[in-house]
Amino acid sequence: MSCGCSLPIFKLTTLESPEWQAKCSGPLTFRYLGPNKYKGFYNRTGRAYPDVSAQGSRYAIAWRQTFLSVDGTSASAPTFASIIALLNDYSISLGGPTLGYLNPWLYASGYSGLNDITFGSSGGCNTSGFKATKAGIREQI
């Protein structure tokens, strides 16, 4: 499961950041990827959302008394959601609130429990996908 693209619903003319992103280390930088082979598949002027990834292949599951291997976002998205659900449950058990909207928490401290993936790519479905980069760097397409 990998995100990190621009959303058409957040149309901004600059890369201004919400307050919860203010403590990030410097402005977003871009890396040119070459010809516009992805033109029309994303909004270049939209706001980018955090790139959160989880293993996307070879999940071992038990189904009808048999172990199988599954792949894709159908495996990774529920895994990441389950981790957030466990964090919510733990917070509630201590009398605290749920995490709610995750972006402010991810930028403030939640990232410390994650690993920055700096190599590899999110390719799939016969595409080259986006290459992994250091946090704060986005690919320019």
Short mmCIF file of C-alpha atoms in Angstrom, two decimals:
data_model
loop_
_atom_site.label_atom_id
_atom_site.label_comp_id
_atom_site.label_asym_id
_atom_site.label_seq_id
_atom_site.Cartn_x
_atom_site.Cartn_y
_atom_site.Cartn_z
CA MET A 1 0.00 0.00 0.00
CA SER A 2 1.63 3.19 -1.04
CA CYS A 3 0.35 6.70 -1.27
CA GLY A 4 2.18 9.92 -1.92
CA CYS A 5 0.40 11.33 -4.93
CA SER A 6 -1.36 14.65 -5.42
CA LEU A 7 -5.05 14.81 -4.75
CA PRO A 8 -7.29 16.86 -7.06
CA ILE A 9 -9.53 17.87 -4.14
CA PHE A 10 -6.81 20.03 -2.55
CA LYS A 11 -6.06 22.63 -5.23
CA LEU A 12 -3.28 24.93 -4.13
CA THR A 13 -1.24 27.19 -6.36
CA THR A 14 1.88 26.80 -4.19
CA LEU A 15 3.28 24.09 -1.98
CA GLU A 16 2.23 25.88 1.18
CA SER A 17 1.96 23.54 4.13
CA PRO A 18 -0.76 23.17 6.73
CA GLU A 19 0.28 24.13 10.26
CA TRP A 20 0.77 20.48 11.26
CA GLN A 21 3.46 20.14 8.56
CA ALA A 22 5.38 23.23 9.68
CA LYS A 23 7.94 21.26 11.71
CA CYS A 24 9.02 19.14 8.73
CA SER A 25 12.66 19.58 7.79
CA GLY A 26 12.55 22.15 5.00
CA PRO A 27 10.37 22.60 1.93
CA LEU A 28 9.42 19.77 -0.35
CA THR A 29 11.94 19.24 -3.13
CA PHE A 30 11.25 17.60 -6.44
CA ARG A 31 13.13 15.24 -8.70
CA TYR A 32 12.40 15.15 -12.42
CA LEU A 33 11.48 11.70 -13.74
CA GLY A 34 11.55 12.36 -17.46
CA PRO A 35 8.74 12.57 -20.03
CA ASN A 36 5.18 13.08 -18.83
CA LYS A 37 4.16 9.45 -19.12
CA TYR A 38 1.82 9.89 -16.13
CA LYS A 39 0.19 13.12 -17.38
CA GLY A 40 -3.52 13.09 -16.62
CA PHE A 41 -3.26 10.51 -13.83
CA TYR A 42 -2.70 13.01 -11.03
CA ASN A 43 -3.02 16.71 -10.23
CA ARG A 44 0.39 18.45 -10.37
CA THR A 45 -0.90 21.47 -8.44
CA GLY A 46 -2.67 19.46 -5.75
CA ARG A 47 -1.54 18.90 -2.20
CA ALA A 48 0.47 15.72 -1.61
CA TYR A 49 -0.55 13.49 1.29
CA PRO A 50 1.81 11.41 3.45
CA ASP A 51 3.35 8.36 1.91
CA VAL A 52 2.46 5.43 4.13
CA SER A 53 3.45 2.02 2.89
CA ALA A 54 3.07 -1.53 4.10
CA GLN A 55 4.29 -4.84 2.76
CA GLY A 56 2.40 -5.55 -0.44
CA SER A 57 3.28 -9.13 -1.22
CA ARG A 58 3.44 -12.61 0.25
CA TYR A 59 1.06 -12.21 3.19
CA ALA A 60 0.41 -15.60 4.76
CA ILE A 61 -3.28 -16.10 5.53
CA ALA A 62 -5.36 -19.06 6.67
CA TRP A 63 -8.43 -19.77 4.55
CA ARG A 64 -10.57 -22.91 4.71
CA GLN A 65 -7.96 -24.75 6.76
CA THR A 66 -5.23 -23.94 4.21
CA PHE A 67 -2.42 -21.40 4.27
CA LEU A 68 -2.26 -19.12 1.24
CA SER A 69 -0.07 -16.24 0.12
CA VAL A 70 -1.86 -13.02 -0.92
CA ASP A 71 -0.60 -9.77 -2.42
CA GLY A 72 -1.57 -6.16 -3.02
CA THR A 73 -3.43 -3.40 -1.27
CA SER A 74 -6.11 -5.92 -0.30
CA ALA A 75 -3.51 -7.28 2.13
CA SER A 76 -1.53 -4.18 3.12
CA ALA A 77 -4.36 -1.67 3.64
CA PRO A 78 -6.16 -3.83 6.23
CA THR A 79 -2.82 -4.46 7.95
CA PHE A 80 -2.06 -0.75 8.32
CA ALA A 81 -5.67 -0.06 9.36
CA SER A 82 -5.38 -2.82 11.98
CA ILE A 83 -2.28 -1.21 13.46
CA ILE A 84 -4.12 2.11 13.76
CA ALA A 85 -7.11 0.27 15.30
CA LEU A 86 -4.79 -1.28 17.91
CA LEU A 87 -3.34 2.16 18.72
CA ASN A 88 -6.88 3.54 19.08
CA ASP A 89 -7.88 0.65 21.33
CA TYR A 90 -4.81 1.17 23.52
CA SER A 91 -5.49 4.90 23.83
CA ILE A 92 -9.14 4.25 24.77
CA SER A 93 -8.08 1.65 27.36
CA LEU A 94 -6.04 4.39 29.05
CA GLY A 95 -9.00 6.78 28.97
CA GLY A 96 -7.66 8.72 25.98
CA PRO A 97 -9.22 9.63 22.63
CA THR A 98 -8.86 7.88 19.30
CA LEU A 99 -6.25 9.18 16.88
CA GLY A 100 -8.85 10.69 14.54
CA TYR A 101 -7.47 12.43 11.46
CA LEU A 102 -3.98 10.90 11.19
CA ASN A 103 -1.99 13.51 9.24
CA PRO A 104 -1.27 15.90 12.14
CA TRP A 105 -0.26 12.96 14.37
CA LEU A 106 1.90 11.38 11.64
CA TYR A 107 3.81 14.63 11.12
CA ALA A 108 4.10 15.47 14.83
CA SER A 109 5.30 12.14 16.22
CA GLY A 110 3.69 9.13 14.52
CA TYR A 111 6.46 8.94 11.94
CA SER A 112 8.87 7.86 14.70
CA GLY A 113 7.23 4.43 14.73
CA LEU A 114 7.66 3.99 10.98
CA ASN A 115 10.65 3.28 8.74
CA ASP A 116 11.59 5.69 5.96
CA ILE A 117 11.82 3.55 2.83
CA THR A 118 14.56 5.11 0.70
CA PHE A 119 15.05 2.51 -2.04
CA GLY A 120 12.79 0.42 -4.24
CA SER A 121 9.62 1.51 -6.00
CA SER A 122 5.86 1.18 -5.88
CA GLY A 123 5.63 -0.28 -9.36
CA GLY A 124 2.83 -2.65 -10.21
CA CYS A 125 0.18 -3.34 -12.81
CA ASN A 126 2.82 -3.02 -15.57
CA THR A 127 3.94 0.48 -14.50
CA SER A 128 7.29 1.73 -13.25
CA GLY A 129 5.57 3.40 -10.27
CA PHE A 130 7.20 5.94 -8.00
CA LYS A 131 10.74 5.41 -6.75
CA ALA A 132 11.33 5.62 -3.02
CA THR A 133 13.14 8.75 -1.79
CA LYS A 134 14.11 10.29 1.52
CA ALA A 135 11.25 11.88 3.47
CA GLY A 136 10.43 15.36 2.18
CA ILE A 137 11.48 14.61 -1.41
CA ARG A 138 8.78 14.11 -4.03
CA GLU A 139 9.24 12.99 -7.60
CA GLN A 140 8.47 15.55 -10.28
CA ILE A 141 6.59 13.89 -13.10
#
